[in-house]
Coordinates of C-alpha atoms in Angstrom, one line a residue:
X1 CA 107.7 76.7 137.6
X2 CA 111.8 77.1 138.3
X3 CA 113.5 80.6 137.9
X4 CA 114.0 81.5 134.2
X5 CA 111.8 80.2 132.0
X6 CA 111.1 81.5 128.4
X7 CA 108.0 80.1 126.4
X8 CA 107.7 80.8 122.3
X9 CA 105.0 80.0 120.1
X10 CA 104.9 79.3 116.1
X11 CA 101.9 78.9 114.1
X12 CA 100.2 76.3 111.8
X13 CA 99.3 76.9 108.5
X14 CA 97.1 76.7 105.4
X15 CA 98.3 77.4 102.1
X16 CA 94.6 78.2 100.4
X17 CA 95.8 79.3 96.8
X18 CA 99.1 79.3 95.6
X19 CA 99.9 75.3 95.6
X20 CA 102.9 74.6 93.3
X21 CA 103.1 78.3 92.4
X22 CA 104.8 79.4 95.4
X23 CA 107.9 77.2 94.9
X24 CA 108.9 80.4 92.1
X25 CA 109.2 83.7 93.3
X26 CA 106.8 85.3 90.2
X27 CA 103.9 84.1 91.7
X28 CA 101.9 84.5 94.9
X29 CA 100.4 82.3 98.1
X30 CA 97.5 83.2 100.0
X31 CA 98.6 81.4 103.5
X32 CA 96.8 81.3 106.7
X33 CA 97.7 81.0 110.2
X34 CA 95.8 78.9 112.2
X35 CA 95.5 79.0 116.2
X36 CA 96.8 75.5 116.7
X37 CA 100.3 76.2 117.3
X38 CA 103.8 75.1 118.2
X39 CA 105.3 75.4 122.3
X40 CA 109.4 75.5 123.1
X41 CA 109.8 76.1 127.3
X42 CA 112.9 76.7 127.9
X43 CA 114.9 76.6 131.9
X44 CA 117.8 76.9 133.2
X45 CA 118.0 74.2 135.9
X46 CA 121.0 75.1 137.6
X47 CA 124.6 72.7 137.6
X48 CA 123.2 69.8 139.4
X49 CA 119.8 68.5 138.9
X50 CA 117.9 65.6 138.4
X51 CA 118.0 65.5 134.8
X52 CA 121.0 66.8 133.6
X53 CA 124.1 65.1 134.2
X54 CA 128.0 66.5 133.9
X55 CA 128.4 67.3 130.1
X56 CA 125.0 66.3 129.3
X57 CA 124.0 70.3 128.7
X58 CA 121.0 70.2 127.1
X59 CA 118.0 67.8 127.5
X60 CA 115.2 68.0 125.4
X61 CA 112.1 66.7 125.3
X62 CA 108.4 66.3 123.5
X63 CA 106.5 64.3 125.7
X64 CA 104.2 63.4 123.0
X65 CA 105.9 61.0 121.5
X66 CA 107.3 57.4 123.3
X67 CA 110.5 58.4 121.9
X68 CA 110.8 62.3 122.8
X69 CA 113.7 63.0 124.4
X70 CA 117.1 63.8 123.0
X71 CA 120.5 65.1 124.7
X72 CA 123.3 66.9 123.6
X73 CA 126.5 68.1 124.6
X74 CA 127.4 71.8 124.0
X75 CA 130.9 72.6 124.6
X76 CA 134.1 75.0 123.5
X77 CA 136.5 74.2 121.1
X78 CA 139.4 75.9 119.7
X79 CA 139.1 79.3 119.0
X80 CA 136.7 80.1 120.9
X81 CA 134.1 78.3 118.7
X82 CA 131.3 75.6 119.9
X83 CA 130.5 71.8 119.3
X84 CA 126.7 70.5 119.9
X85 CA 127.4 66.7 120.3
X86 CA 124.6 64.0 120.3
X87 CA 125.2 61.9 123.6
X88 CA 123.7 59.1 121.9
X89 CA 123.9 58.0 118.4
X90 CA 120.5 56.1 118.9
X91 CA 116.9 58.2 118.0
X92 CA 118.4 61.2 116.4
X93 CA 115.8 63.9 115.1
X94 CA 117.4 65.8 112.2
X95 CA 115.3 69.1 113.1
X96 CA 115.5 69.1 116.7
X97 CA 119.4 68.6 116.6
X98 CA 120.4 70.7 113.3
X99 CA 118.4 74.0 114.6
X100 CA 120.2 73.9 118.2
X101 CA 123.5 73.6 116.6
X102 CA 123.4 76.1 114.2
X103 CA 121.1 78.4 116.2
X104 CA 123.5 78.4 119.8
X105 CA 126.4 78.8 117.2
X106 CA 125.0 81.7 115.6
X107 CA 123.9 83.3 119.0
X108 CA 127.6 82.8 119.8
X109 CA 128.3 84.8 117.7
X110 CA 125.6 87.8 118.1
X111 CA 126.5 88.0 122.0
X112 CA 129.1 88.6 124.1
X113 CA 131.2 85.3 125.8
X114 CA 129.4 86.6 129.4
X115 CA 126.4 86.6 128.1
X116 CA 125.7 83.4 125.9
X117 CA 127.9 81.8 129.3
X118 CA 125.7 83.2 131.4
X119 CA 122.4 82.4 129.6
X120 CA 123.6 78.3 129.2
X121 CA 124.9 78.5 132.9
X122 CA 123.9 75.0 134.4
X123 CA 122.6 73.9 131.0
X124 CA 119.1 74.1 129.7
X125 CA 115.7 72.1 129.7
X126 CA 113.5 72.2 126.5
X127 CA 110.4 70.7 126.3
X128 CA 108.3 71.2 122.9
X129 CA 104.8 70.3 122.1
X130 CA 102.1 70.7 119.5
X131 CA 98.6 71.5 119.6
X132 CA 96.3 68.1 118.9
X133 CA 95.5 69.2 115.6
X134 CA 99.1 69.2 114.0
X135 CA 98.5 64.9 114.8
X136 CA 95.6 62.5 114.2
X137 CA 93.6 62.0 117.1
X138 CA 92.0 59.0 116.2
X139 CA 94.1 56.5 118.3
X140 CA 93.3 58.9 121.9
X141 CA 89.8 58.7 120.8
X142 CA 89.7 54.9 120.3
X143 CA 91.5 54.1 123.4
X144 CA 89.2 56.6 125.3
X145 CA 86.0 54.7 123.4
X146 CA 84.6 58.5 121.9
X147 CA 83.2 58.6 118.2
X148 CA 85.0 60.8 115.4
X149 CA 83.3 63.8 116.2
X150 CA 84.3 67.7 116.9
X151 CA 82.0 67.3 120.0
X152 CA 84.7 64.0 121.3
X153 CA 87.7 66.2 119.7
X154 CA 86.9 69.3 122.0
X155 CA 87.2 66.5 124.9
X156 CA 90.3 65.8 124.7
X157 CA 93.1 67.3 126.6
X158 CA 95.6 69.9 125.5
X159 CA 99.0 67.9 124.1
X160 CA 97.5 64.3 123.8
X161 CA 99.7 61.4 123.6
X162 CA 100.1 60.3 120.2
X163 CA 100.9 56.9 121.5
X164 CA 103.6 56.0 118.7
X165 CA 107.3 56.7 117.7
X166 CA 107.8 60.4 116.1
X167 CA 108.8 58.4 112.8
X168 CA 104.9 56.5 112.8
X169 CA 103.2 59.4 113.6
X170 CA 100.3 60.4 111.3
X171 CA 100.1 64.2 110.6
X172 CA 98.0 66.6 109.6
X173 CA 99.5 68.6 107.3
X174 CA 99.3 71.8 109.4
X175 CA 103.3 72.4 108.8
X176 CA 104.2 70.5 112.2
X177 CA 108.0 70.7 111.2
X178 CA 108.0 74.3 110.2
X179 CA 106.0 75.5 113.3
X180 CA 108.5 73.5 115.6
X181 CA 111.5 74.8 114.6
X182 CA 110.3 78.3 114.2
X183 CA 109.2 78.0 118.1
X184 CA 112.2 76.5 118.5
X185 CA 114.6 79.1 117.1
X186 CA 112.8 81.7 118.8
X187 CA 112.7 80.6 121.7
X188 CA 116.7 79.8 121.5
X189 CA 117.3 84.1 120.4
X190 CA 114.7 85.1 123.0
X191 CA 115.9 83.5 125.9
X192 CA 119.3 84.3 124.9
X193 CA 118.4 88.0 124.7
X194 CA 119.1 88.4 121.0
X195 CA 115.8 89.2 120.1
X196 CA 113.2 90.8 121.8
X197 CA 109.4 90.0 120.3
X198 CA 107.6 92.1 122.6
X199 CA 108.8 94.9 121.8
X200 CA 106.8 96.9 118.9
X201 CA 109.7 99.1 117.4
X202 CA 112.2 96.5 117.3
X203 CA 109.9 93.9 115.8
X204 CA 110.4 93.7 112.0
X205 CA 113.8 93.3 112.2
X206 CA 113.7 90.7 115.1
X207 CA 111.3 88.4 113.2
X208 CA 113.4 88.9 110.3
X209 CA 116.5 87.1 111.9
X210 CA 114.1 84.4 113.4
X211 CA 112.4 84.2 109.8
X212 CA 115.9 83.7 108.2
X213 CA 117.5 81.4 110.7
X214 CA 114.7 79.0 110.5
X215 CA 114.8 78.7 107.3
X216 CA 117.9 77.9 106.9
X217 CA 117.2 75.5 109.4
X218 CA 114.1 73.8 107.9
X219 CA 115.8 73.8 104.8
X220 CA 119.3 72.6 106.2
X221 CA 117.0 69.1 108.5
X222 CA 114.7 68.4 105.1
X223 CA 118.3 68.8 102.3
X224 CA 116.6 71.2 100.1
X225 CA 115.6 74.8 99.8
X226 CA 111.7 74.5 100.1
X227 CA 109.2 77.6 98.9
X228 CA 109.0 78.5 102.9
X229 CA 105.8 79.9 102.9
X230 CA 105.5 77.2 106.1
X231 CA 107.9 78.8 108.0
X232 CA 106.7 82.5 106.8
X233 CA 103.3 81.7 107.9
X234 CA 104.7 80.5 111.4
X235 CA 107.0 83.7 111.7
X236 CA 104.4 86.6 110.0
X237 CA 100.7 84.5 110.5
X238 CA 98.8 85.3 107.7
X239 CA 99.6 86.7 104.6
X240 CA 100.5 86.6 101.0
X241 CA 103.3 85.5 100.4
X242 CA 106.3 85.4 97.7
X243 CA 109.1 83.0 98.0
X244 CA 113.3 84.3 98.5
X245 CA 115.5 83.2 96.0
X246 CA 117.1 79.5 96.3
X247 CA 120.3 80.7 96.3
X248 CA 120.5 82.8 99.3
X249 CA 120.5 79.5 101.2
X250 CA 121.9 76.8 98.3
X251 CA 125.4 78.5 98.6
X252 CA 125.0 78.4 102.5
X253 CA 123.9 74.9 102.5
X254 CA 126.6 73.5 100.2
X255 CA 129.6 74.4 103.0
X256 CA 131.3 71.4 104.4
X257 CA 129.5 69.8 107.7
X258 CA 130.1 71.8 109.8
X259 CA 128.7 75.0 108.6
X260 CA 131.2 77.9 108.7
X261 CA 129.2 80.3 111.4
X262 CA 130.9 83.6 109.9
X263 CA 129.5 83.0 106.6
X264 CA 126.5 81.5 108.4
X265 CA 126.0 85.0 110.0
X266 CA 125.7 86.9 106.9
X267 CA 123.4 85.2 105.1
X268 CA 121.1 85.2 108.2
X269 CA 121.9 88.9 108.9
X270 CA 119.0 91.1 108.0
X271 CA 121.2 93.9 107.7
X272 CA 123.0 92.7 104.9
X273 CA 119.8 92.9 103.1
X274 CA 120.0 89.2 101.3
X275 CA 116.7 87.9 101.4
X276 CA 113.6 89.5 98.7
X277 CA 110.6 87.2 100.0
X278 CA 107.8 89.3 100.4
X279 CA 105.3 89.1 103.0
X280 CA 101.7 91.3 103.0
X281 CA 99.5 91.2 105.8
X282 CA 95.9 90.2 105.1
X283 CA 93.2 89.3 107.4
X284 CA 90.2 87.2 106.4
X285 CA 86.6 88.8 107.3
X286 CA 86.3 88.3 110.4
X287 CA 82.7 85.5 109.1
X288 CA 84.9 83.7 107.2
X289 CA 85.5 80.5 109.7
X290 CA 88.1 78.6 108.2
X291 CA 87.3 74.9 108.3
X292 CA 90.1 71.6 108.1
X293 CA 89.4 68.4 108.1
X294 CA 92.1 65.3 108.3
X295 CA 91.5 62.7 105.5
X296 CA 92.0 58.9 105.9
X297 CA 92.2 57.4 102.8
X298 CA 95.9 56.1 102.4
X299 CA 98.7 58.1 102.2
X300 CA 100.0 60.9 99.5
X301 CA 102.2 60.3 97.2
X302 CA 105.8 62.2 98.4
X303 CA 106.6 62.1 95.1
X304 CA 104.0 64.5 93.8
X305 CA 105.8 68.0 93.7
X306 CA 108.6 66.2 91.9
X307 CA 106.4 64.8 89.3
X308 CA 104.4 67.9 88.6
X309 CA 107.8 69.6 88.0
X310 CA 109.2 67.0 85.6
X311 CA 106.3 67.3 83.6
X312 CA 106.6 71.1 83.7
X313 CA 110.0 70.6 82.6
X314 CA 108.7 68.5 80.1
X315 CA 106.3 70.8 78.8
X316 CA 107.5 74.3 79.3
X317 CA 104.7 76.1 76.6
X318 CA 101.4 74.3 78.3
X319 CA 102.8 74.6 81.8
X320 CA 103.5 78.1 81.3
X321 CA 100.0 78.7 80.4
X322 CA 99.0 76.9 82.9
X323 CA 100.7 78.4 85.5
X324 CA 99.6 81.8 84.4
X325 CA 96.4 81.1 84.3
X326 CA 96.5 79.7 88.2
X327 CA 98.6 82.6 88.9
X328 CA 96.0 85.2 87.7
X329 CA 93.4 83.6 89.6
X330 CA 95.5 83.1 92.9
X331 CA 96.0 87.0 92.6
X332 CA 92.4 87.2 92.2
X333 CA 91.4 85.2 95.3
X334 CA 93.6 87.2 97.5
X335 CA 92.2 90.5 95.9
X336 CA 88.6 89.7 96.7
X337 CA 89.6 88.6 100.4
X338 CA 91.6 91.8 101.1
X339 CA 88.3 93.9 99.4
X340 CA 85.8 91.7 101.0
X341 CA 87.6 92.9 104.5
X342 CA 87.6 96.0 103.3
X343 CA 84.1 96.0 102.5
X344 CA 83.5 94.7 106.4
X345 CA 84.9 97.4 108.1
X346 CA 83.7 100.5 105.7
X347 CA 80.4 99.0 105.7
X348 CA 79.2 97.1 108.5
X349 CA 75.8 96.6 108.2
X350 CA 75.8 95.9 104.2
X351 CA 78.6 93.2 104.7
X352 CA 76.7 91.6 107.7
X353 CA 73.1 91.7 105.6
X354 CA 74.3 90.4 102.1
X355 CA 76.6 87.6 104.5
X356 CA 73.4 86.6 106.3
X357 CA 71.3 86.4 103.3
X358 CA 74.5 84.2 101.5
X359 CA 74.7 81.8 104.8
X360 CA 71.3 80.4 104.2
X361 CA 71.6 79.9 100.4
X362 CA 73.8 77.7 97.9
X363 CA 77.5 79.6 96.8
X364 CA 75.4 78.7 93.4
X365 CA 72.3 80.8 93.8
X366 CA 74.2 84.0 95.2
X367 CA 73.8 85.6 92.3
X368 CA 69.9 85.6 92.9
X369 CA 69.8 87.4 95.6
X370 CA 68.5 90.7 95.6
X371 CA 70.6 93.8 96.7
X372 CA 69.1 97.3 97.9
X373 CA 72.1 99.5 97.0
X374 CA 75.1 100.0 95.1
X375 CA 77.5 99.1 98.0
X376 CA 75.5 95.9 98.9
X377 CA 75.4 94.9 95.1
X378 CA 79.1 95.4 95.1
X379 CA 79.5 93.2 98.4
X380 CA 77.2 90.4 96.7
X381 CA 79.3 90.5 93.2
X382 CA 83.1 90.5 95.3
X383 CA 82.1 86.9 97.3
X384 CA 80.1 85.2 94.1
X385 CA 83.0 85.8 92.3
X386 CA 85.6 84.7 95.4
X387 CA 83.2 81.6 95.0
X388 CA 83.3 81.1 91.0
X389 CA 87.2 82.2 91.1
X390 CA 87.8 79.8 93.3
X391 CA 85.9 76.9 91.9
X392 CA 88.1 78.4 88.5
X393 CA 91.5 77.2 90.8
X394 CA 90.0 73.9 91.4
X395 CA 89.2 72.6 87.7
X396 CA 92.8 74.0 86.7
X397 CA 94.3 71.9 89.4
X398 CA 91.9 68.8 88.5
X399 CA 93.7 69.3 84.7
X400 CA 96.8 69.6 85.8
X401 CA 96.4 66.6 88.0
X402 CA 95.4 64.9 84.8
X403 CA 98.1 66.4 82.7
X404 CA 100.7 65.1 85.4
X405 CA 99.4 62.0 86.3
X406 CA 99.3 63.1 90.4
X407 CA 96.5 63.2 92.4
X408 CA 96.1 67.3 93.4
X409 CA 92.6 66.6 93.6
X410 CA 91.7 63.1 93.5
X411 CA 88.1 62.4 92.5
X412 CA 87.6 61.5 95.9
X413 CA 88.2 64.5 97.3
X414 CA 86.3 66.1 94.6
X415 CA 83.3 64.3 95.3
X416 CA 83.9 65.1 99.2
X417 CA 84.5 69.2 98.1
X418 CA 81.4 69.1 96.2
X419 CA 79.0 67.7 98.5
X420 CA 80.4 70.6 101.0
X421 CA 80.0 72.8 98.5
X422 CA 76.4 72.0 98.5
X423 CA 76.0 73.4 101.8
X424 CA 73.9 76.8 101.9
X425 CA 76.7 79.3 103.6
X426 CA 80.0 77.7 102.3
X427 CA 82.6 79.8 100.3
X428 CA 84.7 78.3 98.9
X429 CA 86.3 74.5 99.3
X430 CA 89.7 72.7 98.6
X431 CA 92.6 70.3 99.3
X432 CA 95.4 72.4 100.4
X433 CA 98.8 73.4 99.5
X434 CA 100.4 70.1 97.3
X435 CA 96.8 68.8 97.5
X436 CA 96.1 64.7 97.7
X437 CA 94.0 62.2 99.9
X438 CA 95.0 64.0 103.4
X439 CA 93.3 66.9 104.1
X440 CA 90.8 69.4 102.6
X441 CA 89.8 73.0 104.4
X442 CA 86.5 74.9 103.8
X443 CA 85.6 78.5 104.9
X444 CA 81.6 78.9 105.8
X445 CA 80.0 82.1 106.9
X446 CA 78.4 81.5 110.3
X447 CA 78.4 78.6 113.2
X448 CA 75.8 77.1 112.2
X449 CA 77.2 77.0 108.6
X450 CA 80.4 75.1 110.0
X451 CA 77.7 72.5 112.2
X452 CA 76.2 71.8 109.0
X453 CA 79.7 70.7 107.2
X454 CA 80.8 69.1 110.4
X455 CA 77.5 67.2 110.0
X456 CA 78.2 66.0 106.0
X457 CA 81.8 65.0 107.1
X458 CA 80.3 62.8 110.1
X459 CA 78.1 61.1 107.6
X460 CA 80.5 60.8 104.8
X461 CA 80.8 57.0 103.5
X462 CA 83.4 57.2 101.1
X463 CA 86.5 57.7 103.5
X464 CA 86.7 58.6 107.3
X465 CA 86.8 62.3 107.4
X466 CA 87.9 64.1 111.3
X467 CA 87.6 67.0 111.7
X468 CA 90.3 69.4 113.1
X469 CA 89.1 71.9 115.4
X470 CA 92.0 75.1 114.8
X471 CA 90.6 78.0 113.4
X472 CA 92.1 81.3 111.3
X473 CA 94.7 83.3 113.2
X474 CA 96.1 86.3 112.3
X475 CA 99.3 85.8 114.7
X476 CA 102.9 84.6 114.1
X477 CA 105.4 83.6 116.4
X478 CA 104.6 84.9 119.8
X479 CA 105.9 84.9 123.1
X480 CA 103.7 83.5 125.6
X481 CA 102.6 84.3 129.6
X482 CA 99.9 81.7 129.8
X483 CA 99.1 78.5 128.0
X484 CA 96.5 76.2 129.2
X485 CA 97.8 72.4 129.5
X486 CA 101.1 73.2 129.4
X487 CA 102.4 73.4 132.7
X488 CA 101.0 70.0 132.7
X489 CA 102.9 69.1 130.0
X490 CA 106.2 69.7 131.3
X491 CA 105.7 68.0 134.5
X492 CA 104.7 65.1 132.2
X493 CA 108.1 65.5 130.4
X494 CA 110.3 66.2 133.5
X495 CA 108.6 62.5 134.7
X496 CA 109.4 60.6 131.1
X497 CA 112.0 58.5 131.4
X498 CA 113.0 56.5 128.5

């Protein structure tokens, strides 16, 4: 590794209850880190090198993909102010360019001229990648001849190829986008000494600024103001979440190209106290083993979230019942995961006996087992109703996908949800966030719970189910000493040439 390097890390998420819901600020989302997880290096390589030519500051790249590698231009202007400029006008990437610009602008502005000069002395060398879950593996585990299995998955190498242009790729639906540019950012206000994420007192307020800069900046690549639980979830890791208002951004976002950084600043600012999302910390039992699998069987409609809210729109009095009633039982799901962690920790050896009983039975025939005491009963009666309150959300959504003509839970995936629901040991079952044909998570109680629903996704018939092999995390966006694979990774980036 060269002299200066700074390495930033940004989560992956699950939104488990709350899809559609979140996008108002009244209701709640239960959202879950995962451990697969988004990597910005950053160096400083000095004025002459290799790779970066006179007025070609900044070179980045994401090896990943045949075309990942973009360079820009970051120089003065008048007044003291500073121009990103694309050297090519060729494979632009809307989120890579849009969060440098407006990121170095804003740091401008947050440091001293000696500073920010001294931190973009000789220009800088990004390389990003992804954890292999945030793509579909299936091309690397053609071309290396291995079945679609967790057993070939766990094979593969850290940062596989996804052999295609970043345009083709297939995703998961882990919030690739989200997780980049939060890394991103970060790394940008860490390496710049704006922020520092190690340090415990100074924390809140530091992922505040990276929580509200990439926002803007996810919001600012995609042209709308999104719920952001995707970028929450990569900032704070797991919690429950409620949405900022649209119009701390809209008004910021509706400045003429380029943004004025002053005004920029403010919003951004945590200390002028703009933004009311809410974000409460919740850990899942540490049993429950969150479960995601990647769906091939053709693509979602990107039209759903706008059809569910014209017919919303359409039919204010049902929706509103509607959403109430998902809203109630969101709450509820979240209730029963915060008590059932609860339960863990004041009572050990309850928890881990009614658990142990529950992973070698039905969800459906929990409520015949037999408890010895009050606080075992009350452990057995929280997770059969996490079950059945959960199972509530999924028929809701199955009308509403009926009331709105959209597929949140195509009978496909109900069919597929079922049949894991069948499995003695499973919780609970779903298609997250938006919902559709690409992905479903499930959260079992035990290994050999998960081997069982790896097993009935192996044999499924119906469509070709693979597996994803990220787990729950409880962390956000993280600064890093040691990843394995990636050292590799940049070598294999600092070789590309394209």
């Amino acid at each position: 590794m060269d002299t200066k390097q700074t390495v930033v890390s940004a989560p992956g998420k699950v939104l488990v209850a709350g899809g559609y819901l979140v996008l108002d600020s009244d209701n709640e989302g239960v959202v879950v880190s995962t451990d697969a997880r988004f990597y910005t290096v950053i160096k400083n390589k000095g004025a002459a090198t290799e790779f970066l030519d006179a007025g070609r500051d900044i070179v980045i790249r994401s090896p990943q993909f045949l075309d990942g590698r973009w360079e820009y231009s970051f120089k003065e202007q008048q007044g003291a102010n500073w121009q990103l400029e694309a050297c090519s006008q060729e494979n632009r990437n809307p989120y890579v360019e849009s969060t440098l610009r407006y990121t170095l602008g804003l740091i401008s502005r947050m440091t001293s001229r000696e500073d920010f000069d001294k931190s973009l002395q000789g220009g800088l060398e990004i390389t990003i990648v992804g954890s292999n879950d945030f793509y579909s593996q299936r091309e690397e585990l053609r071309l290396r001849s291995l079945p679609l299995t967790s057993e070939a998955l766990r094979s593969l190498p850290p940062f596989c190829s996804t052999h295609t242009l970043i345009r083709n790729v297939h995703k998961t639906g882990l919030g690739s986008s989200a997780a980049l540019i939060t890394s991103l950012v970060a790394a940008l206000l860490v390496h710049f000494r704006v922020v520092d994420l190690k340090n415990d007192d100074s924390q809140q307020s530091n992922r505040q600024l990276v929580h509200n800069i990439a926002q803007f900046c996810h919001c600012y690549a995609q042209g709308k103001v999104g719920s952001g639980f995707d970028v929450s979830s990569a900032v704070w890791g797991t919690h429950v979440y409620r949405r900022f208002s649209s119009a701390i951004l809209e008004e910021a976002m509706s400045d003429e190209n380029p943004l004025d950084l002053s005004r920029l600043l403010e919003v951004v600012d945590p200390k002028q106290h703009r933004w009311d999302n809410e974000v409460h910390r919740l850990e899942l039992p540490t049993n429950f083993i969150l479960m995601l699998a990647d769906i091939d069987a053709g693509s979602n409609t990107p039209s759903m979230v706008g059809k569910v809210l014209k017919w919303r729109k359409a039919n204010p009095e049902e929706a509103s019942r509607k959403w109430a009633q998902l809203g109630s039982l969101n709450s509820a799901v979240h209730q029963l995961i915060r008590q059932l962690a609860q339960q863990q920790l004041a009572h050990p050896d309850a928890y881990h006996k009614i658990t142990a009983t529950c992973s070698t039975r039905k969800a459906s025939e929990w409520n015949t087992v037999g408890a010895e005491d009050e606080v075992s009963n009350g452990i057995l009666s929280q997770l059969c109703t996490l079950t059945s309150t959960f199972n509530s959300i999924r028929q809701h959504l199955r009308e509403l996908s009926d009331l709105c003509g959209v597929p949140i839970e195509p009978e496909s995936q109900t069919r597929l949800l079922d049949a894991c629901m069948e499995v003695p040991g499973v919780v609970m079952a779903g298609v997250p966030g938006a919902g559709g044909f690409d992905a479903i998570f499930c959260i079992a109680l035990s290994d050999s719970v998960q081997s069982e629903v790896f097993r009935v996704w192996q044999d499924w018939k119906e469509m070709s189910v693979s597996p994803l092999l990220t787990e729950k995390s409880t962390l956000g966006v993280n600064v890093e000493e040691h990843v394995e694979g990636l050292e590799d990774a940049i070598k294999a980036a600092s070789l590309a040439r394209l």
